Amino acid sequence: MSSGNTTGTDQGVVGRFDAHLAPSVERPGDPESVIDAIFDPARRGELYPLYHELRAIAPVHRTEHRNMRGVWFLTRFADVLEVYRNPRAVSDPKTAEHFNHGGQGGPFYRMLKEMMLFLESEQHAHVRRIAVKAFTPRAIAAVRPITQHYADEILDTLAPAGEMDLVAEFAYRLPFRVIAHVLGVPESDFPLIERHAYDFARGSELAVEANARSRRADDAALAFADYFGDLVERRRADPGDDVISALIAAHDDGQALDRTQLVATTVLLMQAGHETTTDSIGNAVLALLRDPAQLDLLRRRPELTKGAVEELLRFDSTNQVNNRLLLDDTTVGGITIPAGDQVALVIGAANRDPAQFTDPDRVDLERQIALHLAFAFGAYYCIGNALARTELAVALRTLVDRFPRLAPAGETFTWRSTYRNRGLAELRVRW
Ligand code: HEM
């Protein structure tokens, strides 16, 4: 069902800068009808009004929707935070089964299963402690100058054109180069790795059957295993000042990661560190272009940049939802959810909860934010948050400083049709 404000296509969903959307669902007051609209790719532009509707009528709701049958949707900030804080609410290793395309147990699925996010909680905590150690203060401190370098380099090339697709030409390229550099991939290998990274990322878009996309993801997993396996061995013999070398050296409880774990962790960092940041830059710039007064404020007051990053992450988070498995009966918002059930922590809805944020649908770069949930919270809190925050700050600052007349280059832009990872397929801007 489409409201007429957006148009679905295979390439994405067209949104308009001037659209003011109110939710209209098939059966008003029925949570399932709202959830159906939330999952509908044609309605990406209406997501936040739909969340408000769901939060108002059923803030703790067990859905029968085919995409998440039996999962409890939580849309209030306080409830979502409470579950994040609960050590008996864990990431379910079975989630990896969603990516076992065609049930063949292919290379993509096998690599995913080794990633910390999909491990049983104790094993997860062990690998996580090692990965956290690899993000040394030195590695993080080096991120700002290298991010600035890449941002300048990309914009130098683009500046004379006076116009670009912000997503493909800037927001996609910048985080890729930064994370590849931080990991220790030589620049001459960037084009090769970028192709695999793209194909690998498409593998996490759900498909019941094996298809051309999932087969390319399998090929990318094999290529990554070869490439990073080899890089790991080279760094083991000759350590550098990079995250892979630090991962090799790090121990937890006297144990280091073996080669398979090292490769899986490197690929996780590569993938988790790339398109999430692309999406966040795109969503942030879109929000600013839709509110020229706030864009102007950022341009005039560089000291607001740090807070602006937090506000823009809150306003339109790329990770819309995290799933958790409840190991015990758990009461949330007065409703007892039985042990063994899954909850969907709807980050996007929590970050727009009026009980937590005054006037939540307004971008306010001067807002004082104590906490938002764009990076999750608790045991799985985003390891790359400091890196991502730096990249967003540099990206936004460099764009507004270099292009003081930054504006939309048309009346429309395009959302990707994906729901869990919300982001743009295209955003044309001029200066
Ligand atoms: C703005 C960009 C980013 C956003 C919005 C984001 C968001 C998130 C969220 C919501 C989670 C929790 C996932 C879950 O519990 O299911 C997460 C986990 C993670 N993120 Fe990020 N992330 C971003 C950038 C990065 C970067 C740059 C890196 C790496 C350099 C990274 C590495 C990770 C890793 C490794 C995990 C798994 C942590 C664990 O399992 O304990 N992320 N991220």
Coordinates of C-alpha atoms and ligand atoms in Angstrom, one line a residue:
M1 CA 0.0 0.0 0.0
S2 CA 1.4 3.4 -0.9
S3 CA 0.2 6.8 0.3
G4 CA 1.1 8.5 -2.9
N5 CA 3.9 10.5 -1.4
T6 CA 6.5 8.1 -2.4
T7 CA 6.9 5.7 -5.3
G8 CA 8.4 2.3 -5.0
T9 CA 10.9 1.1 -7.7
D10 CA 13.5 -1.7 -7.8
Q11 CA 16.1 0.9 -7.5
G12 CA 14.7 2.5 -4.4
V13 CA 11.9 4.7 -3.2
V14 CA 11.5 8.3 -4.4
G15 CA 11.0 10.9 -1.7
R16 CA 10.2 14.6 -2.0
F17 CA 11.8 17.4 -0.1
D18 CA 8.5 19.2 0.2
A19 CA 6.5 16.1 1.5
H20 CA 4.7 16.5 4.8
L21 CA 3.5 13.1 5.7
A22 CA 0.8 11.8 8.0
P23 CA 0.3 8.1 8.4
S24 CA -2.7 6.5 6.8
V25 CA -3.1 2.8 7.4
E26 CA -5.6 0.3 6.1
R27 CA -7.1 -0.4 9.6
P28 CA -6.5 2.6 11.9
G29 CA -5.9 1.6 15.5
D30 CA -4.7 -1.9 14.5
P31 CA -1.0 -2.4 15.3
E32 CA -0.6 -5.1 12.6
S33 CA -1.8 -2.7 10.0
V34 CA 0.8 -0.2 11.2
I35 CA 3.6 -2.8 11.2
D36 CA 2.7 -3.8 7.7
A37 CA 3.1 -0.2 6.6
I38 CA 6.4 0.0 8.5
F39 CA 7.8 -2.9 6.5
D40 CA 6.4 -1.6 3.2
P41 CA 9.3 -0.4 1.1
A42 CA 7.1 2.1 -0.6
R43 CA 6.5 4.0 2.7
R44 CA 10.1 4.7 3.8
G45 CA 9.3 8.5 4.0
E46 CA 6.5 7.9 6.5
L47 CA 8.4 5.8 9.0
Y48 CA 8.4 8.1 11.9
P49 CA 4.7 9.0 11.9
L50 CA 4.0 5.3 11.7
Y51 CA 6.2 4.7 14.8
H52 CA 4.3 7.4 16.7
E53 CA 1.1 5.6 15.8
L54 CA 2.4 2.2 16.9
R55 CA 3.9 3.6 20.2
A56 CA 0.5 5.3 21.0
I57 CA -1.7 2.2 20.4
A58 CA 0.6 -0.7 21.3
P59 CA 4.0 0.1 22.6
V60 CA 4.8 -3.5 23.5
H61 CA 3.3 -5.6 20.8
R62 CA 3.8 -9.2 19.6
T63 CA 3.5 -9.2 15.8
E64 CA 2.2 -11.8 13.5
H65 CA 3.8 -10.1 10.5
R66 CA 5.5 -12.6 8.2
N67 CA 8.8 -10.7 8.4
M68 CA 9.0 -11.1 12.2
R69 CA 6.4 -13.6 13.3
G70 CA 6.1 -13.9 17.1
V71 CA 8.6 -11.1 17.8
W72 CA 7.7 -8.3 20.3
F73 CA 8.0 -4.8 18.9
L74 CA 9.1 -2.3 21.5
T75 CA 8.8 1.4 20.5
R76 CA 9.2 3.4 23.8
F77 CA 12.7 4.7 24.7
A78 CA 12.5 3.6 28.3
D79 CA 11.4 0.0 27.4
V80 CA 14.1 -0.4 24.7
L81 CA 16.8 0.9 27.1
E82 CA 15.6 -1.4 29.9
V83 CA 16.0 -4.4 27.6
Y84 CA 19.5 -3.3 26.3
R85 CA 20.5 -3.1 30.0
N86 CA 19.3 -6.6 30.8
P87 CA 22.1 -9.1 30.6
R88 CA 19.6 -11.9 30.0
A89 CA 18.5 -10.3 26.7
V90 CA 21.1 -11.5 24.2
S91 CA 21.8 -11.5 20.5
D92 CA 20.4 -14.8 19.2
P93 CA 23.0 -16.8 17.3
K94 CA 20.1 -18.3 15.3
T95 CA 19.6 -15.0 13.6
A96 CA 22.5 -16.0 11.3
E97 CA 20.1 -18.7 9.9
H98 CA 18.2 -15.9 8.1
F99 CA 21.3 -15.6 6.0
N100 CA 21.6 -19.3 5.2
H101 CA 20.3 -18.6 1.8
G102 CA 18.7 -21.7 0.3
G103 CA 19.8 -23.7 3.4
Q104 CA 23.1 -24.6 1.6
G105 CA 25.4 -23.4 4.4
G106 CA 27.5 -21.4 1.9
P107 CA 30.7 -19.4 2.5
F108 CA 28.8 -16.1 3.3
Y109 CA 26.7 -17.8 6.0
R110 CA 29.8 -19.7 7.4
M111 CA 31.7 -16.5 7.8
L112 CA 28.8 -14.7 9.4
K113 CA 28.5 -17.4 12.0
E114 CA 32.1 -16.7 13.1
M115 CA 31.4 -13.0 13.7
M116 CA 31.1 -11.9 17.3
L117 CA 27.5 -10.6 16.8
F118 CA 26.3 -14.1 16.1
L119 CA 28.2 -16.0 18.9
E120 CA 26.8 -17.3 22.1
S121 CA 27.0 -14.6 24.8
E122 CA 30.2 -15.8 26.6
Q123 CA 32.1 -16.4 23.4
H124 CA 30.8 -13.0 22.1
A125 CA 32.1 -11.3 25.2
H126 CA 35.6 -12.9 24.8
V127 CA 36.0 -11.9 21.1
R128 CA 34.6 -8.5 21.9
R129 CA 37.1 -7.8 24.6
I130 CA 39.9 -8.6 22.1
A131 CA 38.4 -6.4 19.4
V132 CA 38.0 -3.5 21.7
K133 CA 41.7 -3.7 22.6
A134 CA 42.5 -3.4 18.9
F135 CA 40.9 0.0 18.8
T136 CA 43.8 1.5 20.7
P137 CA 43.7 5.3 21.6
R138 CA 46.5 5.6 19.1
A139 CA 44.4 4.1 16.3
I140 CA 41.4 6.3 17.1
A141 CA 43.5 9.4 17.4
A142 CA 44.9 8.7 13.9
V143 CA 41.4 8.6 12.4
R144 CA 40.7 12.3 12.3
P145 CA 43.6 13.4 10.1
I146 CA 43.2 10.5 7.8
T147 CA 39.4 11.1 7.5
Q148 CA 40.1 14.8 6.8
H149 CA 42.7 13.8 4.2
Y150 CA 40.3 11.5 2.3
A151 CA 37.4 13.9 2.6
D152 CA 39.5 16.7 1.0
E153 CA 40.8 14.4 -1.6
I154 CA 37.3 13.3 -2.7
L155 CA 35.9 16.8 -2.6
D156 CA 38.9 18.2 -4.5
T157 CA 38.0 16.0 -7.4
L158 CA 34.3 16.7 -7.2
A159 CA 34.3 20.5 -6.6
P160 CA 34.6 21.7 -10.2
A161 CA 31.5 19.9 -11.2
G162 CA 29.3 22.0 -8.9
E163 CA 27.0 19.0 -8.4
M164 CA 27.2 15.4 -7.2
D165 CA 25.3 12.4 -5.9
L166 CA 26.2 12.8 -2.3
V167 CA 25.6 9.2 -1.5
A168 CA 27.7 7.4 -4.2
E169 CA 30.4 10.0 -4.7
F170 CA 31.0 11.1 -1.1
A171 CA 29.1 9.2 1.6
Y172 CA 30.0 5.8 0.2
R173 CA 33.6 6.5 -0.7
L174 CA 34.7 8.2 2.5
P175 CA 34.0 5.6 5.2
F176 CA 35.2 2.8 2.9
R177 CA 38.6 4.4 2.6
V178 CA 38.8 5.2 6.3
I179 CA 38.0 1.7 7.5
A180 CA 40.2 0.1 4.9
H181 CA 43.0 2.3 6.0
V182 CA 42.5 1.8 9.7
L183 CA 42.5 -2.0 9.2
G184 CA 45.8 -1.8 7.3
V185 CA 44.7 -2.5 3.7
P186 CA 47.2 -1.0 1.3
E187 CA 45.7 1.7 -0.9
S188 CA 46.5 -0.2 -4.1
D189 CA 44.1 -2.9 -2.9
F190 CA 41.2 -0.6 -2.2
P191 CA 39.4 -1.1 -5.6
L192 CA 39.5 -4.9 -5.2
I193 CA 38.3 -4.8 -1.6
E194 CA 35.6 -2.3 -2.3
R195 CA 34.0 -4.6 -4.9
H196 CA 33.9 -7.5 -2.4
A197 CA 32.6 -5.2 0.4
Y198 CA 29.7 -4.2 -1.8
D199 CA 28.8 -7.7 -2.8
F200 CA 29.2 -9.0 0.8
A201 CA 26.9 -6.2 2.1
R202 CA 24.2 -7.2 -0.4
G203 CA 24.3 -10.7 1.2
S204 CA 22.8 -9.4 4.4
E205 CA 19.6 -8.3 2.6
L206 CA 17.2 -11.1 3.3
A207 CA 16.4 -13.7 0.7
V208 CA 14.7 -17.1 1.3
E209 CA 16.2 -18.7 -1.8
A210 CA 19.8 -18.6 -3.1
N211 CA 19.8 -16.1 -5.9
A212 CA 22.4 -14.2 -8.0
R213 CA 22.9 -11.7 -5.1
S214 CA 23.5 -14.3 -2.5
R215 CA 25.9 -16.2 -4.8
R216 CA 27.9 -13.0 -5.3
A217 CA 28.0 -12.6 -1.5
D218 CA 29.3 -16.2 -1.3
D219 CA 32.1 -15.3 -3.8
A220 CA 32.9 -12.2 -1.8
A221 CA 33.2 -14.2 1.4
L222 CA 35.6 -16.6 -0.3
A223 CA 37.6 -13.7 -1.7
F224 CA 37.7 -12.0 1.7
A225 CA 38.8 -15.2 3.4
D226 CA 41.7 -15.4 0.9
Y227 CA 42.6 -11.7 1.0
F228 CA 42.4 -11.1 4.7
G229 CA 43.8 -14.5 5.6
D230 CA 46.9 -13.6 3.6
L231 CA 47.1 -10.1 5.1
V232 CA 46.8 -11.5 8.6
E233 CA 49.8 -13.8 7.9
R234 CA 51.8 -10.8 6.5
R235 CA 51.0 -8.7 9.6
R236 CA 51.8 -11.6 11.9
A237 CA 55.3 -11.7 10.4
D238 CA 55.7 -8.0 10.1
P239 CA 53.3 -6.1 12.4
G240 CA 52.2 -2.6 11.4
D241 CA 50.5 0.3 13.1
D242 CA 47.0 -0.9 12.1
V243 CA 44.0 -2.6 13.6
I244 CA 44.7 -6.0 12.1
S245 CA 48.1 -6.1 13.7
A246 CA 46.6 -5.0 17.0
L247 CA 43.9 -7.7 16.7
I248 CA 46.6 -10.4 16.2
A249 CA 48.5 -9.1 19.3
A250 CA 45.5 -8.8 21.6
H251 CA 44.7 -11.5 24.2
D252 CA 41.8 -12.1 26.6
D253 CA 42.3 -14.6 29.4
G254 CA 45.6 -15.6 27.8
Q255 CA 43.9 -16.5 24.5
A256 CA 44.4 -14.9 21.1
L257 CA 42.1 -15.1 18.1
D258 CA 42.9 -17.9 15.6
R259 CA 43.1 -17.3 11.9
T260 CA 39.4 -17.9 11.1
Q261 CA 38.3 -15.7 14.0
L262 CA 40.8 -13.0 12.9
V263 CA 39.4 -13.0 9.4
A264 CA 35.8 -13.0 10.5
T265 CA 36.5 -10.1 12.9
T266 CA 38.3 -8.1 10.3
V267 CA 35.4 -8.6 7.8
L268 CA 32.9 -7.6 10.5
L269 CA 34.8 -4.4 11.2
M270 CA 35.1 -3.7 7.5
Q271 CA 31.4 -4.3 6.9
A272 CA 30.0 -2.8 10.1
G273 CA 32.3 0.2 9.7
H274 CA 31.3 1.0 6.1
E275 CA 27.8 1.3 4.9
T276 CA 26.4 2.2 8.4
T277 CA 28.5 5.3 8.2
T278 CA 27.5 5.9 4.5
D279 CA 23.9 5.8 5.5
S280 CA 24.4 8.0 8.5
I281 CA 26.2 10.7 6.5
G282 CA 23.4 10.6 3.8
N283 CA 20.6 10.7 6.4
A284 CA 22.3 13.6 8.3
V285 CA 22.8 15.7 5.1
L286 CA 19.2 15.0 4.0
A287 CA 17.9 16.2 7.4
L288 CA 19.9 19.4 7.1
L289 CA 18.8 20.1 3.5
R290 CA 15.2 19.7 4.6
D291 CA 15.8 22.3 7.4
P292 CA 17.9 25.1 5.8
A293 CA 17.9 27.2 9.1
Q294 CA 19.7 24.3 10.9
L295 CA 22.1 23.9 8.0
D296 CA 22.9 27.6 8.2
L297 CA 23.4 27.3 12.0
L298 CA 25.9 24.5 11.5
R299 CA 27.7 26.5 8.8
R300 CA 28.0 29.6 11.1
R301 CA 28.8 27.8 14.3
P302 CA 31.5 25.1 14.0
E303 CA 31.4 24.6 17.7
L304 CA 28.0 23.0 17.3
T305 CA 29.4 20.2 15.1
K306 CA 29.9 17.6 17.9
G307 CA 26.4 18.0 19.2
A308 CA 25.0 18.1 15.7
V309 CA 26.4 14.7 15.0
E310 CA 24.5 13.3 18.1
E311 CA 21.3 15.1 17.1
L312 CA 21.5 13.8 13.5
L313 CA 22.2 10.3 14.7
R314 CA 19.2 10.5 17.0
F315 CA 17.0 12.1 14.3
D316 CA 17.5 9.4 11.6
S317 CA 19.4 6.4 12.8
T318 CA 20.5 3.9 10.1
N319 CA 20.1 0.9 12.4
Q320 CA 16.3 0.9 12.8
V321 CA 16.0 -2.3 14.9
N322 CA 18.1 -4.7 17.0
N323 CA 16.7 -8.2 17.9
R324 CA 17.3 -9.8 21.3
L325 CA 16.4 -13.2 22.7
L326 CA 15.0 -13.2 26.2
L327 CA 16.5 -15.9 28.4
D328 CA 14.0 -15.3 31.2
D329 CA 10.4 -14.2 31.5
T330 CA 10.7 -10.5 31.4
T331 CA 8.2 -7.8 32.2
V332 CA 8.4 -4.8 29.9
G333 CA 6.0 -1.8 30.2
G334 CA 3.7 -3.9 32.4
I335 CA 3.5 -6.9 29.9
T336 CA 5.3 -10.2 30.7
I337 CA 7.1 -11.6 27.7
P338 CA 7.9 -15.3 28.1
A339 CA 11.5 -16.7 28.1
G340 CA 12.5 -17.8 24.7
D341 CA 10.7 -15.1 22.8
Q342 CA 12.4 -12.5 20.7
V343 CA 12.1 -8.7 21.0
A344 CA 12.7 -6.1 18.3
L345 CA 14.2 -3.0 19.9
V346 CA 13.1 -0.3 17.5
I347 CA 15.9 2.2 17.8
G348 CA 14.3 4.6 15.3
A349 CA 11.1 4.8 17.3
A350 CA 12.9 5.0 20.7
N351 CA 15.0 7.9 19.4
R352 CA 11.8 9.8 18.5
D353 CA 9.9 9.1 21.7
P354 CA 8.4 12.4 22.9
A355 CA 8.6 11.1 26.5
Q356 CA 12.4 11.2 26.1
F357 CA 13.0 14.0 23.6
T358 CA 11.0 17.3 23.5
D359 CA 9.6 17.9 20.0
P360 CA 11.3 14.8 18.7
D361 CA 10.5 15.3 15.0
R362 CA 12.4 18.6 14.9
V363 CA 16.2 18.7 14.1
D364 CA 17.6 20.9 16.9
L365 CA 21.4 21.1 16.7
E366 CA 21.5 22.8 20.1
R367 CA 19.6 20.0 21.8
Q368 CA 21.3 18.6 24.9
I369 CA 21.2 14.8 24.4
A370 CA 22.1 12.7 27.4
L371 CA 21.7 9.5 25.5
H372 CA 20.4 8.2 22.2
L373 CA 20.3 4.6 21.0
A374 CA 21.7 4.9 17.4
F375 CA 24.7 2.8 18.5
A376 CA 22.6 0.5 20.6
F377 CA 23.6 0.2 24.3
G378 CA 25.1 -2.4 26.7
A379 CA 26.8 -5.6 25.9
Y380 CA 26.7 -5.1 22.1
Y381 CA 27.2 -1.3 22.1
C382 CA 28.9 -0.3 18.8
I383 CA 32.6 -0.8 18.9
G384 CA 33.2 1.7 16.1
N385 CA 31.2 4.5 17.7
A386 CA 34.2 6.8 18.3
L387 CA 35.4 6.2 14.7
A388 CA 31.9 6.8 13.3
R389 CA 31.4 10.0 15.3
T390 CA 34.7 11.3 14.0
E391 CA 33.8 10.5 10.4
L392 CA 30.4 12.1 10.6
A393 CA 31.9 15.3 12.2
V394 CA 34.6 15.6 9.6
A395 CA 32.2 14.8 6.7
L396 CA 29.6 17.4 7.8
R397 CA 32.1 20.1 8.7
T398 CA 34.1 19.7 5.4
L399 CA 30.9 19.7 3.3
V400 CA 29.5 22.9 4.9
D401 CA 32.9 24.7 5.0
R402 CA 33.8 23.9 1.4
F403 CA 30.3 24.3 -0.1
P404 CA 28.6 27.1 1.9
R405 CA 25.8 27.2 -0.7
L406 CA 25.1 23.4 -0.4
A407 CA 21.5 22.8 -1.5
P408 CA 19.3 20.0 -3.1
A409 CA 19.9 19.7 -6.8
G410 CA 16.3 18.7 -7.5
E411 CA 13.0 18.1 -5.9
T412 CA 13.4 14.5 -5.1
F413 CA 15.9 12.0 -3.6
T414 CA 15.8 8.2 -3.3
W415 CA 15.6 5.9 -0.3
R416 CA 17.0 2.4 -0.5
S417 CA 14.1 0.0 0.0
T418 CA 15.8 -1.7 3.0
Y419 CA 14.2 -1.3 6.4
R420 CA 16.7 -2.5 9.1
N421 CA 19.4 -0.4 7.6
R422 CA 17.9 2.9 6.6
G423 CA 19.7 5.0 4.1
L424 CA 19.6 6.7 0.8
A425 CA 20.3 5.4 -2.7
E426 CA 20.7 8.8 -4.1
L427 CA 20.8 12.4 -3.0
R428 CA 21.8 15.0 -5.6
V429 CA 23.2 18.2 -4.2
R430 CA 24.8 21.3 -5.8
W431 CA 26.9 24.2 -4.4
Ligands
HEM1 C1 27.2 5.7 12.2 C2 27.7 4.5 12.0 C3 27.4 3.3 12.8 C4 26.2 3.0 13.4 C5 24.9 3.8 13.4 C6 26.4 1.7 14.1 C7 25.5 1.1 14.8 C8 25.7 -0.1 15.5 C9 24.6 -0.8 16.3 C10 23.2 -0.3 16.5 C11 25.2 -1.9 16.8 C12 24.5 -3.0 17.7 C13 24.1 -4.2 16.8 C14 23.4 -5.3 17.6 O1 23.4 -5.3 18.8 O2 22.7 -6.1 17.0 C15 26.6 -2.0 16.3 C16 27.5 -3.0 16.6 C17 28.7 -3.0 16.1 N1 29.4 -2.0 15.4 FE1 28.6 -0.3 14.7 N2 27.7 1.4 13.9 C18 28.3 2.3 13.1 C19 29.6 2.3 12.7 C20 30.6 1.3 13.0 C21 32.0 1.4 12.7 C22 32.7 2.5 12.0 C23 32.5 0.2 13.1 C24 33.9 -0.4 13.1 C25 34.9 0.2 12.9 C26 31.4 -0.6 13.8 C27 31.6 -1.8 14.3 C28 30.6 -2.5 15.1 C29 30.8 -3.8 15.6 C30 32.1 -4.7 15.5 C31 29.6 -4.1 16.3 C32 29.3 -5.5 17.0 C33 29.6 -5.3 18.5 C34 29.3 -6.5 19.3 O3 28.8 -7.5 18.7 O4 29.5 -6.5 20.5 N3 30.3 0.2 13.7 N4 26.8 -0.8 15.6

